[in-house]
GROMACS .gro file of C-alpha atoms in nm:
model
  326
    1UNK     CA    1  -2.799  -2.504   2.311
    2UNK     CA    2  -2.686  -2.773   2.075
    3UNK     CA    3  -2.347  -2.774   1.954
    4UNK     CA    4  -2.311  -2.980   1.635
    5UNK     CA    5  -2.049  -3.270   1.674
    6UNK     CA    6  -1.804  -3.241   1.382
    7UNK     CA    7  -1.619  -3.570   1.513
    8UNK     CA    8  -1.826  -3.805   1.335
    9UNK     CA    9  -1.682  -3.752   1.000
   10UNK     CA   10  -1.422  -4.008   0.949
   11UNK     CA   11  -1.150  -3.753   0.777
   12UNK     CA   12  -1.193  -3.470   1.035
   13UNK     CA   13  -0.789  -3.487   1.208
   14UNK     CA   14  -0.725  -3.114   1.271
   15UNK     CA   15  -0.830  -3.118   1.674
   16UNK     CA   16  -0.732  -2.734   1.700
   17UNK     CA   17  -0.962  -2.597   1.407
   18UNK     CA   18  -1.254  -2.820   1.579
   19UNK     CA   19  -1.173  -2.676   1.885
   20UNK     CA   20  -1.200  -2.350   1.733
   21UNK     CA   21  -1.560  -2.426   1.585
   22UNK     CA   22  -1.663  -2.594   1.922
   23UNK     CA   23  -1.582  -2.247   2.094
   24UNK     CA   24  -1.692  -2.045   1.842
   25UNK     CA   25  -2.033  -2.224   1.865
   26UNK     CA   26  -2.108  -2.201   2.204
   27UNK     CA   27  -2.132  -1.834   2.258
   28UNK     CA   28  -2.448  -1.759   2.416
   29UNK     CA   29  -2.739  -1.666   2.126
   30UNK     CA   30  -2.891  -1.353   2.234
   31UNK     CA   31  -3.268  -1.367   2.333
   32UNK     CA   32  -3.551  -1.368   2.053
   33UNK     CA   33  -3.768  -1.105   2.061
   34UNK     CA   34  -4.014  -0.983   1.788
   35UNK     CA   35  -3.868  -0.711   1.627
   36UNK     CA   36  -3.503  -0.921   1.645
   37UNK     CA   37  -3.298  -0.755   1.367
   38UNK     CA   38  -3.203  -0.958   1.038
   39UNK     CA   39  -2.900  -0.796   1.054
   40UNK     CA   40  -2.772  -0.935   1.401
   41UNK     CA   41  -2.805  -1.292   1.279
   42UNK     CA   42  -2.609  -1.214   0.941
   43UNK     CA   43  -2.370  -1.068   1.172
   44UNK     CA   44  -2.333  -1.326   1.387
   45UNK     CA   45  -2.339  -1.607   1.062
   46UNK     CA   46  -2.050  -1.449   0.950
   47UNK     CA   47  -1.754  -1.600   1.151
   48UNK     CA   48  -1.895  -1.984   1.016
   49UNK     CA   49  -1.853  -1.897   0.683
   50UNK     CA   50  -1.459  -1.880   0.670
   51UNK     CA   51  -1.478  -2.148   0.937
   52UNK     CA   52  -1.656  -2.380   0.704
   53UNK     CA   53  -1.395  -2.294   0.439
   54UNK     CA   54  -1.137  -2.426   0.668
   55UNK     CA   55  -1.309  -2.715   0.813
   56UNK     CA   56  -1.364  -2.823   0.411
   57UNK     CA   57  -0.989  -2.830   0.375
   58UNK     CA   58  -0.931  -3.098   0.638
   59UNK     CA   59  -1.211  -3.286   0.652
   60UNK     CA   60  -1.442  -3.466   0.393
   61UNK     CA   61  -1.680  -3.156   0.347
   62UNK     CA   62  -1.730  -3.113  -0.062
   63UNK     CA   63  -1.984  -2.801   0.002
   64UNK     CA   64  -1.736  -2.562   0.153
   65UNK     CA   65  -1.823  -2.219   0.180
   66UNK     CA   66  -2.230  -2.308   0.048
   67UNK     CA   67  -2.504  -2.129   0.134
   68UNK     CA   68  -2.645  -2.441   0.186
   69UNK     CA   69  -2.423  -2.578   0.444
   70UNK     CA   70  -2.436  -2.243   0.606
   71UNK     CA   71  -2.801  -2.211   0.694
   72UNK     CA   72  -2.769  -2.610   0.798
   73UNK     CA   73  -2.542  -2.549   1.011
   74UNK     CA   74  -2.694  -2.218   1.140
   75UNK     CA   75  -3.052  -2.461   1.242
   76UNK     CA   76  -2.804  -2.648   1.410
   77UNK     CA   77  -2.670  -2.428   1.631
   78UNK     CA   78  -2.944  -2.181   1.675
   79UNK     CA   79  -3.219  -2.395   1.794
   80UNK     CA   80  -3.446  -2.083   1.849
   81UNK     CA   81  -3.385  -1.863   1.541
   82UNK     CA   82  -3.729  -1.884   1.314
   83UNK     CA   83  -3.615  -2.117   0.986
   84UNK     CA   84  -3.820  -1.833   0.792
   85UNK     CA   85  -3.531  -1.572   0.909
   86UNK     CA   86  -3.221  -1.816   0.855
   87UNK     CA   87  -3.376  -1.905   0.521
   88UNK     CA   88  -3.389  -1.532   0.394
   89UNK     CA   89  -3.079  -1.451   0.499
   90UNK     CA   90  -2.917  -1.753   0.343
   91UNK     CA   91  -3.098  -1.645   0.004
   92UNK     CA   92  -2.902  -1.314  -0.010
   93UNK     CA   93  -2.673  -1.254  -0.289
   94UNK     CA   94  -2.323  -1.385  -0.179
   95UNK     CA   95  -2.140  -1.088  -0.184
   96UNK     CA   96  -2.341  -0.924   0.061
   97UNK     CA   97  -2.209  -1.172   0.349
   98UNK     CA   98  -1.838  -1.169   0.429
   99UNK     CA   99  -1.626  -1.317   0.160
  100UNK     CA  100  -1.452  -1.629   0.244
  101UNK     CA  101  -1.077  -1.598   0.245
  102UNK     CA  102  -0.864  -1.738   0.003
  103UNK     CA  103  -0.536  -1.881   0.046
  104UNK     CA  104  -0.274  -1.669  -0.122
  105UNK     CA  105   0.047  -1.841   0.131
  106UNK     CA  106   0.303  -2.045  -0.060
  107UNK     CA  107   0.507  -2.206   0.206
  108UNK     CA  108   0.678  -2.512   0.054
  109UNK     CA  109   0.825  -2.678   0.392
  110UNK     CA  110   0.488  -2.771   0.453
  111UNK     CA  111   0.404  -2.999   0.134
  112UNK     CA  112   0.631  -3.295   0.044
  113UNK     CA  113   0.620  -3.214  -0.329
  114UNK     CA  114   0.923  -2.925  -0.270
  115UNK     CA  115   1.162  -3.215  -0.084
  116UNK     CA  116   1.180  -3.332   0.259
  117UNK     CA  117   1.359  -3.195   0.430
  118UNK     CA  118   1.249  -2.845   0.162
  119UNK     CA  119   1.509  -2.840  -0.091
  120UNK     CA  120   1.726  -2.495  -0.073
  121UNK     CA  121   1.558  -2.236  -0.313
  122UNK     CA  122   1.778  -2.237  -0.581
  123UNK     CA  123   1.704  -2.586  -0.646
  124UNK     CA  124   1.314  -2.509  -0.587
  125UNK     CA  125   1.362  -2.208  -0.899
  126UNK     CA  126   1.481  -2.247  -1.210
  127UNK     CA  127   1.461  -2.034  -1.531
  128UNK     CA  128   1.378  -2.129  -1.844
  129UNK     CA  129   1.529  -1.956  -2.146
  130UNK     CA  130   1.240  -2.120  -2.405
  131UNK     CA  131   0.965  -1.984  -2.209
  132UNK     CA  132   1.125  -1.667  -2.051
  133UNK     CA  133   1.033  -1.681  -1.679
  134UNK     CA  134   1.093  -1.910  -1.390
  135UNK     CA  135   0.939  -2.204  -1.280
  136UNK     CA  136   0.846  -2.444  -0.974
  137UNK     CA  137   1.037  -2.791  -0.925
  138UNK     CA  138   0.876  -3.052  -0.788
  139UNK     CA  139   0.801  -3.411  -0.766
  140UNK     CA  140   0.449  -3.444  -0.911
  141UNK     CA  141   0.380  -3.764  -0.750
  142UNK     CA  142   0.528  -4.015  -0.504
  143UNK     CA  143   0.823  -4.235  -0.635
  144UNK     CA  144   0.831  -3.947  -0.953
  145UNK     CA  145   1.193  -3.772  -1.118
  146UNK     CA  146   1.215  -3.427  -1.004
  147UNK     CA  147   1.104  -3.227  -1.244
  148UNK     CA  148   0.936  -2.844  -1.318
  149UNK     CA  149   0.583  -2.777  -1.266
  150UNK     CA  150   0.461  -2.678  -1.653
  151UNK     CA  151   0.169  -2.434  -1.475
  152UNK     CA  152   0.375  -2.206  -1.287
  153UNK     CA  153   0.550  -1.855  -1.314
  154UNK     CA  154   0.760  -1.769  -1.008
  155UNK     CA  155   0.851  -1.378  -1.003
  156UNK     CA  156   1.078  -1.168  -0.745
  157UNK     CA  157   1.013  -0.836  -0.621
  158UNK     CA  158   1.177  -0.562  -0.443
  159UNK     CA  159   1.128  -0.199  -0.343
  160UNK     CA  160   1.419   0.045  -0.226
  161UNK     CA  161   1.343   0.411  -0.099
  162UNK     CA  162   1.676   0.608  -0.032
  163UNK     CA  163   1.602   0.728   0.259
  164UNK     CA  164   1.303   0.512   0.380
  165UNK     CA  165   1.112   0.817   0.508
  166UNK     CA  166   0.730   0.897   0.397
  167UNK     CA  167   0.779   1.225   0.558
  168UNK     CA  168   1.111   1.328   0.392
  169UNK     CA  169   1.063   1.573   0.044
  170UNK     CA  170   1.403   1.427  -0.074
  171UNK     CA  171   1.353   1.067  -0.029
  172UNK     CA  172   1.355   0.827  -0.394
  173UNK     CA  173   1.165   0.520  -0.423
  174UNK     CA  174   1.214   0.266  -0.703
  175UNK     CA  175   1.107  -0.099  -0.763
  176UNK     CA  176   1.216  -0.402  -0.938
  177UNK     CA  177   1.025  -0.697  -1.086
  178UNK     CA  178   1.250  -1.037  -1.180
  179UNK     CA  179   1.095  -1.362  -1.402
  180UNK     CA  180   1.418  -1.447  -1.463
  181UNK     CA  181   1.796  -1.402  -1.629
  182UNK     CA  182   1.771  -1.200  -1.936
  183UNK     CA  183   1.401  -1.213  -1.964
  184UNK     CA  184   1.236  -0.961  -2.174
  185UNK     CA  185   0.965  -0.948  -1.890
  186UNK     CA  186   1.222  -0.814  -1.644
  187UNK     CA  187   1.113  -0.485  -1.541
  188UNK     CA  188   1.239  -0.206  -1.283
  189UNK     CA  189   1.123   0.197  -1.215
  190UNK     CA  190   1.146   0.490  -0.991
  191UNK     CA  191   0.781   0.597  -0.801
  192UNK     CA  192   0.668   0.899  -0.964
  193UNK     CA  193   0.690   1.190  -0.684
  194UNK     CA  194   0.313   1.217  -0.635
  195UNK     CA  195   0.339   0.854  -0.479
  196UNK     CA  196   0.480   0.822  -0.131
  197UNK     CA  197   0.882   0.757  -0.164
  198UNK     CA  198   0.859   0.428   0.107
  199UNK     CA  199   1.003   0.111   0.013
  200UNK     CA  200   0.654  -0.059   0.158
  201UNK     CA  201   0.497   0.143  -0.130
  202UNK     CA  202   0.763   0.038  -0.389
  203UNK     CA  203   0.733  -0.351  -0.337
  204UNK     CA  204   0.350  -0.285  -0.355
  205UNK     CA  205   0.369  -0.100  -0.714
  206UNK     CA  206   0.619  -0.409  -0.825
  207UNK     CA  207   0.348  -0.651  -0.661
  208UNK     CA  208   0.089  -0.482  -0.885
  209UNK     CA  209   0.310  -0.440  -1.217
  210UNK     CA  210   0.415  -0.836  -1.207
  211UNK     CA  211   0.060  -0.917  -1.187
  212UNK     CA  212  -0.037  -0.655  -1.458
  213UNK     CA  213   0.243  -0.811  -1.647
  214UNK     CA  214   0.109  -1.193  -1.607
  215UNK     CA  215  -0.217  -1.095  -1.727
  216UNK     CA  216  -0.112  -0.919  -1.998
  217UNK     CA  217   0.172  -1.241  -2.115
  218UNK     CA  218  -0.147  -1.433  -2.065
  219UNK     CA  219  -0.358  -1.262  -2.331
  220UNK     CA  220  -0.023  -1.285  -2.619
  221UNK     CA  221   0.095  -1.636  -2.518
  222UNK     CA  222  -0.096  -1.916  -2.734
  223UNK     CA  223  -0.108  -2.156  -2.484
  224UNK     CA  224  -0.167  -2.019  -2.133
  225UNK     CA  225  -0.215  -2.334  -1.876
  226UNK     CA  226  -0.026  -2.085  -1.581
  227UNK     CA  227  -0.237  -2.212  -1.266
  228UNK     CA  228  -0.041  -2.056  -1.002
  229UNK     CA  229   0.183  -1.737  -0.985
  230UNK     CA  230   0.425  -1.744  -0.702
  231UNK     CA  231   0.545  -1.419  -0.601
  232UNK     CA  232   0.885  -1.393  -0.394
  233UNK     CA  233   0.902  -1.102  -0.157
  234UNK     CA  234   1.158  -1.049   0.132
  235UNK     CA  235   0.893  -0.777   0.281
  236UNK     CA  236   0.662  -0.889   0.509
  237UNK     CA  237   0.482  -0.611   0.506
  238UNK     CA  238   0.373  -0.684   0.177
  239UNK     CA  239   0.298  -1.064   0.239
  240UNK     CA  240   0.091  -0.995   0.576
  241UNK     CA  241  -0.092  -0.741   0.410
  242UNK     CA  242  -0.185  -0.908   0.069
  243UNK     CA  243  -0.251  -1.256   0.222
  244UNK     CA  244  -0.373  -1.176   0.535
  245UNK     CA  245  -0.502  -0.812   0.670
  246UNK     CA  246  -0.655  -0.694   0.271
  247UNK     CA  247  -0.967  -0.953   0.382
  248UNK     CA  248  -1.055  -0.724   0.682
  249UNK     CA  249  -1.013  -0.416   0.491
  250UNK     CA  250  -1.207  -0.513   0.208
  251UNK     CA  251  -1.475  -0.626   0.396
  252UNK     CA  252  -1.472  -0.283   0.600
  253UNK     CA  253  -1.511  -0.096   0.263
  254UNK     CA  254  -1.226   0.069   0.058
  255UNK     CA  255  -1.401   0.403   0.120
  256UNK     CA  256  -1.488   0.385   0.490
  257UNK     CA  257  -1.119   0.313   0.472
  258UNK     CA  258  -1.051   0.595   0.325
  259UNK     CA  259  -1.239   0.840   0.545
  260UNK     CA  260  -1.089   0.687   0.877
  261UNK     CA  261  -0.877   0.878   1.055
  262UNK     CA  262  -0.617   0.604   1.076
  263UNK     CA  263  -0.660   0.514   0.762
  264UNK     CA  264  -0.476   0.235   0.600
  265UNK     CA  265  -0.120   0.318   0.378
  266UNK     CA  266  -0.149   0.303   0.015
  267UNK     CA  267  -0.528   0.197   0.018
  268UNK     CA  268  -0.556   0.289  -0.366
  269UNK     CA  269  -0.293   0.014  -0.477
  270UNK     CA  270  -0.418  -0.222  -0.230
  271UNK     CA  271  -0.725  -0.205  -0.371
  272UNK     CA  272  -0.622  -0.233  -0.723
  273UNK     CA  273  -0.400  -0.563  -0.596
  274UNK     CA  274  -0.713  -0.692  -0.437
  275UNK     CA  275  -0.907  -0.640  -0.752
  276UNK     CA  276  -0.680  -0.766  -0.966
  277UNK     CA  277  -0.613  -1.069  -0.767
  278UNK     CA  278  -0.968  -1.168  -0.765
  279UNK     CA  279  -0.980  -1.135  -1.139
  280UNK     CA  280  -0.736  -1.362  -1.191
  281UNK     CA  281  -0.885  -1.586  -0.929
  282UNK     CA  282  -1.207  -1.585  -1.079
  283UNK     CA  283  -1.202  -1.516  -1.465
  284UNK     CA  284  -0.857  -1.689  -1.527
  285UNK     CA  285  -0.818  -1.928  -1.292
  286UNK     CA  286  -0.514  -1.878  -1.181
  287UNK     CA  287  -0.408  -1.853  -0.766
  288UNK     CA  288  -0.141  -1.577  -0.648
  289UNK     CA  289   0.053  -1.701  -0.389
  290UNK     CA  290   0.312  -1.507  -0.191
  291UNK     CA  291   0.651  -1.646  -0.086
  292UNK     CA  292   0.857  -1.464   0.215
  293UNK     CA  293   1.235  -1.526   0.178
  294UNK     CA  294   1.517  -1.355   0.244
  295UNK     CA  295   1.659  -1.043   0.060
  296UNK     CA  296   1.943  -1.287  -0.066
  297UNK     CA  297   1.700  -1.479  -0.244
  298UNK     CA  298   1.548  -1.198  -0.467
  299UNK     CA  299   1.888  -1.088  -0.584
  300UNK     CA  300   1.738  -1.007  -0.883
  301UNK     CA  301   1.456  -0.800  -0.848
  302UNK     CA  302   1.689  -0.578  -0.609
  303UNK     CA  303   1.985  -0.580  -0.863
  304UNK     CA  304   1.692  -0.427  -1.064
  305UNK     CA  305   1.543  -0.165  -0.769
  306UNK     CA  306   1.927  -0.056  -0.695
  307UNK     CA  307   1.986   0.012  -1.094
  308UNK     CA  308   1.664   0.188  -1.130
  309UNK     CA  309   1.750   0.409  -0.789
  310UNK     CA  310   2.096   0.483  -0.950
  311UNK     CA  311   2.002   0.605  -1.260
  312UNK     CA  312   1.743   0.818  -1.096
  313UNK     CA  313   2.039   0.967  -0.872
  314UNK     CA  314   2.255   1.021  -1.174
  315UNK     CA  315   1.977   1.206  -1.354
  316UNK     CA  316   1.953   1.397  -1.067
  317UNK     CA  317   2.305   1.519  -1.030
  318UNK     CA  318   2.349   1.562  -1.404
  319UNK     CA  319   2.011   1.783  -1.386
  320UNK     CA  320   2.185   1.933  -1.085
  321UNK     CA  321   2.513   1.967  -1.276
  322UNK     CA  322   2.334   2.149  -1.560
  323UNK     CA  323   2.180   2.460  -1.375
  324UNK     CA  324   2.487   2.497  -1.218
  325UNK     CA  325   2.648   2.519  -1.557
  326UNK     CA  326   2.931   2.254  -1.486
   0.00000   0.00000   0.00000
């Protein structure tokens, strides 16, 4: 079998994601027969489509994630697979083969715009009273001041459950979402009971209201050049799952999901994070990046959870109070 040789393109320098292609490639091609299911090769075209979405990214490639440069590269490694069935397949609508991934990491050590070494993150994030959020600092451009990025909205967020337990009835829940000091945006809650009282749960509802929140700023604000939203979370439950694992599980199906009997936590929100996410992707523009720090960084948004978690408990007791007649 013929394995294509990425090495002749002149900008190709990641060795260990050609590596990965080379391997990937030469797994044996099962044997043609006639009645060789259309389904097996879309199956088996599906691992080259987020691999030519990476290869794009370090290398010269302009076409990444075509349908084009799929079925060439699909003749190229399948000798033996009839052009009329590679051809047919690569005419199906896009979203019936696997979505390619989208990159929804911000990790600043690794990009010489955020300092080198990375500047410590309260020099990163800074609030702007005129605008009402906080924003990126960088240096735009070799040799340039250091100065904010104009096209960015960094938010924290934080979820506290008291006590972290999705099996106990008494447990409280409560979120908090931070754009800044003394911005009107600056939101925090308690979980209604009919949602599971985790803290996992909580920083996915503030996850979801931020970008709710964005979307709805963008719609009022005259202006609105935002090109990235940077969200700070100290859970990495929240960052693994929304930048990493939501791929698989929408490309399982949401309701297959569902009906497993290890079924994924909070699939409904996830869901409505993954749809959401995509719509700003797509209709606005805009890429949602995730930031893992520490829980001293998001002081805010968990001043916010904590204050929203006490006033719930002080309801409580003065509900608690009451019927006692105290």
């Amino acid at each position: 079998m013929l394995v294509p040789s990425f090495h002749q393109s002149p900008q190709a320098d990641s060795p260990g994601l050609l590596q990965q292609v080379s391997q990937t490639m030469s797994q044996p091609v099962p044997d043609m027969t006639s009645n060789y299911q259309r389904y097996q090769v879309s199956t088996y075209l599906h691992p080259f489509r987020s691999l030519l979405v990476d290869l794009s990214e370090t290398t010269c490639l302009k076409t990444r994630s075509s349908l084009a440069s799929l079925a060439s590269l699909a003749r190229l490694v399948w000798q033996d697979v009839p052009p009329a069935i590679i051809s047919d397949i690569c005419r199906q609508p896009q979203d019936t083969l696997q979505r390619a991934p989208t990159c929804r990491k911000f990790i600043p050590q690794r990009n010489w715009r955020y300092g080198n070494p990375t500047f410590p993150i309260k020099k990163l994030v800074k609030y702007s009273p005129k605008y009402g959020y906080s924003r990126l600092f960088n240096f735009p451009y070799a040799g340039s001041h250091w100065r904010p990025r104009m096209n960015t909205i960094v938010i924290q967020i934080q979820g506290v459950a008291n006590p972290n337990s999705s099996t106990n009835p008494n447990s409280t829940a409560a979120a908090g979402v931070y754009f800044g000091r003394d911005s009107s945006h600056n939101i925090s809650f308690v979980l209604p009971s009919y949602m599971q009282q985790t803290s996992n749960r909580a920083v996915l509802e503030a996850a979801l209201v931020a970008l709710k929140e964005v979307v709805d700023m963008r719609q009022t604000v005259l202006d609105p050049r935002w090109k990235e939203i940077i969200i700070m979370t100290n859970s990495d439950y929240a960052k693994q799952g929304l930048t990493k694992w939501i791929w698989n599980w929408e490309r399982n199906g949401w309701n297959h999901m569902r009906q497993r009997n290890n079924a994924i936590s909070h699939v409904d929100t996830m869901q409505q994070l993954q749809n959401i996410m995509t719509y700003m992707e797509k209709t606005c523009n805009m890429a949602v990046r995730f930031w893992k720090v520490g829980r001293e960084d998001i002081a805010g948004a968990d001043g916010l959870a904590q204050l929203a978690m006490q006033m719930r408990q002080n309801n409580d007791l003065a509900g608690a109070l009451d019927m006692m007649g105290i």
